[in-house]
Amino acid sequence: PFRPAHDMPLVERWLRDPEVSRWWGEPTQVQAALAGHPADHAALIHADGVAVGLLCWQTPSRAELADAGLDDLPADLVDIDIMIGEPGMQGRGIGPAALRRLFDRLQHDGVALVGVATALANRHALAAYGKAGMRPYRDFFEAGEDYRYFTLRLDDPPAAAAL
């Protein structure tokens, strides 16, 4: 579980790392958003008993999707954010494994469709989402950067189909 009062100092340290802030944005803004995020829709990622990252998930509002140019996504989509924050832990398969565990949990909870976005320049994330079984939905442009949105249908896992 993610315990904001206890775990936020660790997340704040990760957010100060230039490799993390490059993809997640200005640390103070991210911290404020995480402080308002429901703790039961977030989890720390552990590898060998050590916290190395964070998962958050939410159902975005229609306005949020429209702001990102993704208003063609279904309203019941659960959007995921993932951070591997511990230096040197990217590219080791931790992200795809954490995503698959979250997919199992969300599928058990009745979620049919999940999605995640990343900058096209974020090669670790692009590889991780593919390894986790996600498929490109489409590219979009936001805040001066090119992004790709990935989806995975959890109600039809063998197909691992995008919309």
mmCIF file of C-alpha atoms in Angstrom:
data_model
loop_
_atom_site.group_PDB
_atom_site.id
_atom_site.type_symbol
_atom_site.label_atom_id
_atom_site.label_comp_id
_atom_site.label_asym_id
_atom_site.label_seq_id
_atom_site.Cartn_x
_atom_site.Cartn_y
_atom_site.Cartn_z
ATOM 1 C CA PRO A 1 0.000 0.000 0.000
ATOM 2 C CA PHE A 2 0.896 3.656 -0.391
ATOM 3 C CA ARG A 3 0.754 5.535 2.900
ATOM 4 C CA PRO A 4 1.042 9.224 1.936
ATOM 5 C CA ALA A 5 2.087 10.514 5.360
ATOM 6 C CA HIS A 6 4.794 7.869 5.646
ATOM 7 C CA ASP A 7 5.868 7.392 2.006
ATOM 8 C CA MET A 8 5.767 10.931 0.604
ATOM 9 C CA PRO A 9 9.368 11.790 1.610
ATOM 10 C CA LEU A 10 10.593 8.851 -0.483
ATOM 11 C CA VAL A 11 8.428 9.868 -3.452
ATOM 12 C CA GLU A 12 9.639 13.463 -3.076
ATOM 13 C CA ARG A 13 13.235 12.224 -3.288
ATOM 14 C CA TRP A 14 12.418 10.318 -6.468
ATOM 15 C CA LEU A 15 10.727 13.367 -7.962
ATOM 16 C CA ARG A 16 13.888 15.435 -7.454
ATOM 17 C CA ASP A 17 15.851 13.005 -9.636
ATOM 18 C CA PRO A 18 16.200 14.605 -13.095
ATOM 19 C CA GLU A 19 15.398 11.286 -14.816
ATOM 20 C CA VAL A 20 12.075 11.098 -12.955
ATOM 21 C CA SER A 21 11.123 14.772 -13.099
ATOM 22 C CA ARG A 22 11.822 14.752 -16.861
ATOM 23 C CA TRP A 23 8.771 12.510 -17.318
ATOM 24 C CA TRP A 24 6.649 13.394 -14.300
ATOM 25 C CA GLY A 25 6.999 17.161 -14.304
ATOM 26 C CA GLU A 26 7.640 19.808 -11.711
ATOM 27 C CA PRO A 27 8.055 18.049 -8.337
ATOM 28 C CA THR A 28 5.970 20.483 -6.280
ATOM 29 C CA GLN A 29 2.983 20.139 -8.626
ATOM 30 C CA VAL A 30 3.268 16.347 -8.660
ATOM 31 C CA GLN A 31 3.494 16.249 -4.862
ATOM 32 C CA ALA A 32 0.338 18.348 -4.586
ATOM 33 C CA ALA A 33 -1.503 16.056 -6.992
ATOM 34 C CA LEU A 34 -0.360 12.953 -5.109
ATOM 35 C CA ALA A 35 -1.414 14.472 -1.791
ATOM 36 C CA GLY A 36 -4.959 14.708 -3.143
ATOM 37 C CA HIS A 37 -4.933 11.246 -4.726
ATOM 38 C CA PRO A 38 -6.911 8.516 -2.924
ATOM 39 C CA ALA A 39 -4.419 6.312 -1.080
ATOM 40 C CA ASP A 40 -6.402 3.195 -2.000
ATOM 41 C CA HIS A 41 -5.726 3.959 -5.673
ATOM 42 C CA ALA A 42 -1.952 3.995 -5.252
ATOM 43 C CA ALA A 43 0.689 1.459 -4.305
ATOM 44 C CA LEU A 44 4.419 1.382 -3.776
ATOM 45 C CA ILE A 45 6.377 -0.943 -6.032
ATOM 46 C CA HIS A 46 8.881 -3.151 -4.225
ATOM 47 C CA ALA A 47 11.790 -5.145 -5.619
ATOM 48 C CA ASP A 48 13.650 -7.462 -3.297
ATOM 49 C CA GLY A 49 11.888 -5.870 -0.340
ATOM 50 C CA VAL A 50 12.918 -2.303 -1.225
ATOM 51 C CA ALA A 51 10.506 0.393 -2.413
ATOM 52 C CA VAL A 52 11.559 1.398 -5.935
ATOM 53 C CA GLY A 53 8.504 3.042 -7.453
ATOM 54 C CA LEU A 54 4.887 4.086 -7.344
ATOM 55 C CA LEU A 55 1.670 3.169 -9.138
ATOM 56 C CA CYS A 56 -1.423 5.388 -9.194
ATOM 57 C CA TRP A 57 -4.703 4.771 -10.970
ATOM 58 C CA GLN A 58 -7.894 6.722 -11.506
ATOM 59 C CA THR A 59 -10.865 7.097 -13.811
ATOM 60 C CA PRO A 60 -10.199 10.385 -15.603
ATOM 61 C CA SER A 61 -13.017 12.854 -16.088
ATOM 62 C CA ARG A 62 -14.301 13.632 -19.573
ATOM 63 C CA ALA A 63 -12.762 17.091 -19.217
ATOM 64 C CA GLU A 64 -9.332 15.629 -18.378
ATOM 65 C CA LEU A 65 -9.499 13.357 -21.398
ATOM 66 C CA ALA A 66 -10.606 16.229 -23.623
ATOM 67 C CA ASP A 67 -7.761 18.436 -22.347
ATOM 68 C CA ALA A 68 -5.297 15.749 -23.425
ATOM 69 C CA GLY A 69 -7.032 15.276 -26.769
ATOM 70 C CA LEU A 70 -8.134 11.786 -25.747
ATOM 71 C CA ASP A 71 -11.883 12.353 -25.506
ATOM 72 C CA ASP A 72 -12.448 9.352 -27.808
ATOM 73 C CA LEU A 73 -11.495 6.974 -24.981
ATOM 74 C CA PRO A 74 -14.350 5.219 -23.166
ATOM 75 C CA ALA A 75 -15.635 6.793 -19.961
ATOM 76 C CA ASP A 76 -14.937 3.643 -17.910
ATOM 77 C CA LEU A 77 -11.210 3.634 -18.700
ATOM 78 C CA VAL A 78 -8.881 3.414 -15.717
ATOM 79 C CA ASP A 79 -5.778 5.504 -16.353
ATOM 80 C CA ILE A 80 -2.519 4.400 -14.746
ATOM 81 C CA ASP A 81 0.607 6.335 -13.822
ATOM 82 C CA ILE A 82 3.788 4.468 -12.972
ATOM 83 C CA MET A 83 7.111 5.700 -11.674
ATOM 84 C CA ILE A 84 10.259 3.680 -11.180
ATOM 85 C CA GLY A 85 11.996 6.231 -9.022
ATOM 86 C CA GLU A 86 14.944 4.457 -7.490
ATOM 87 C CA PRO A 87 18.076 5.237 -9.518
ATOM 88 C CA GLY A 88 19.359 2.357 -11.615
ATOM 89 C CA MET A 89 16.159 0.328 -11.366
ATOM 90 C CA GLN A 90 14.731 1.212 -14.795
ATOM 91 C CA GLY A 91 15.029 -1.370 -17.541
ATOM 92 C CA ARG A 92 15.017 -4.379 -15.191
ATOM 93 C CA GLY A 93 11.470 -5.604 -15.809
ATOM 94 C CA ILE A 94 10.108 -4.164 -12.563
ATOM 95 C CA GLY A 95 7.613 -1.856 -14.289
ATOM 96 C CA PRO A 96 5.995 -4.548 -16.476
ATOM 97 C CA ALA A 97 5.757 -6.921 -13.494
ATOM 98 C CA ALA A 98 4.153 -4.223 -11.334
ATOM 99 C CA LEU A 99 1.695 -3.356 -14.100
ATOM 100 C CA ARG A 100 0.672 -7.006 -14.562
ATOM 101 C CA ARG A 101 -0.010 -7.295 -10.821
ATOM 102 C CA LEU A 102 -2.112 -4.140 -10.954
ATOM 103 C CA PHE A 103 -3.968 -5.464 -14.022
ATOM 104 C CA ASP A 104 -4.877 -8.621 -12.066
ATOM 105 C CA ARG A 105 -6.184 -6.526 -9.178
ATOM 106 C CA LEU A 106 -8.189 -4.212 -11.430
ATOM 107 C CA GLN A 107 -9.600 -7.127 -13.426
ATOM 108 C CA HIS A 108 -10.715 -8.736 -10.147
ATOM 109 C CA ASP A 109 -12.418 -5.415 -9.312
ATOM 110 C CA GLY A 110 -14.336 -5.540 -12.607
ATOM 111 C CA VAL A 111 -12.298 -3.012 -14.599
ATOM 112 C CA ALA A 112 -12.568 -3.701 -18.332
ATOM 113 C CA LEU A 113 -10.082 -1.265 -19.837
ATOM 114 C CA VAL A 114 -6.829 0.299 -18.647
ATOM 115 C CA GLY A 115 -4.576 2.836 -20.272
ATOM 116 C CA VAL A 116 -1.343 4.699 -19.779
ATOM 117 C CA ALA A 117 0.439 7.513 -21.581
ATOM 118 C CA THR A 118 4.107 8.229 -22.048
ATOM 119 C CA ALA A 119 6.271 10.626 -23.962
ATOM 120 C CA LEU A 120 7.573 9.104 -27.178
ATOM 121 C CA ALA A 121 11.071 9.986 -25.976
ATOM 122 C CA ASN A 122 10.694 7.794 -22.855
ATOM 123 C CA ARG A 123 12.197 4.576 -24.228
ATOM 124 C CA HIS A 124 12.038 2.709 -20.888
ATOM 125 C CA ALA A 125 8.296 3.321 -20.585
ATOM 126 C CA LEU A 126 7.581 2.460 -24.229
ATOM 127 C CA ALA A 127 9.321 -0.889 -23.788
ATOM 128 C CA ALA A 128 7.719 -1.573 -20.395
ATOM 129 C CA TYR A 129 4.162 -1.032 -21.613
ATOM 130 C CA GLY A 130 4.697 -3.401 -24.531
ATOM 131 C CA LYS A 131 6.197 -6.036 -22.228
ATOM 132 C CA ALA A 132 3.170 -5.675 -19.941
ATOM 133 C CA GLY A 133 0.897 -6.565 -22.890
ATOM 134 C CA MET A 134 -0.396 -3.086 -23.644
ATOM 135 C CA ARG A 135 -0.950 -1.972 -27.229
ATOM 136 C CA PRO A 136 -0.600 1.486 -28.735
ATOM 137 C CA TYR A 137 -3.932 3.248 -29.003
ATOM 138 C CA ARG A 138 -2.726 6.433 -30.656
ATOM 139 C CA ASP A 139 -0.261 9.270 -30.458
ATOM 140 C CA PHE A 140 -1.165 12.747 -29.230
ATOM 141 C CA PHE A 141 0.500 16.059 -28.507
ATOM 142 C CA GLU A 142 0.282 17.769 -25.114
ATOM 143 C CA ALA A 143 2.294 20.425 -23.296
ATOM 144 C CA GLY A 144 4.818 20.707 -26.108
ATOM 145 C CA GLU A 145 5.635 16.984 -26.312
ATOM 146 C CA ASP A 146 4.600 13.978 -28.404
ATOM 147 C CA TYR A 147 2.983 11.180 -26.423
ATOM 148 C CA ARG A 148 1.637 7.695 -27.062
ATOM 149 C CA TYR A 149 -1.391 6.303 -25.268
ATOM 150 C CA PHE A 150 -1.487 2.544 -24.643
ATOM 151 C CA THR A 151 -4.506 0.457 -23.688
ATOM 152 C CA LEU A 152 -5.263 -3.072 -22.588
ATOM 153 C CA ARG A 153 -8.664 -4.724 -22.393
ATOM 154 C CA LEU A 154 -8.829 -6.677 -19.166
ATOM 155 C CA ASP A 155 -12.161 -8.263 -20.059
ATOM 156 C CA ASP A 156 -10.490 -9.975 -23.043
ATOM 157 C CA PRO A 157 -6.914 -10.692 -21.866
ATOM 158 C CA PRO A 158 -5.966 -13.273 -24.528
ATOM 159 C CA ALA A 159 -6.593 -10.722 -27.235
ATOM 160 C CA ALA A 160 -4.600 -8.049 -25.323
ATOM 161 C CA ALA A 161 -6.378 -5.772 -27.718
ATOM 162 C CA ALA A 162 -6.372 -2.058 -27.881
ATOM 163 C CA LEU A 163 -9.718 -0.461 -28.437
#
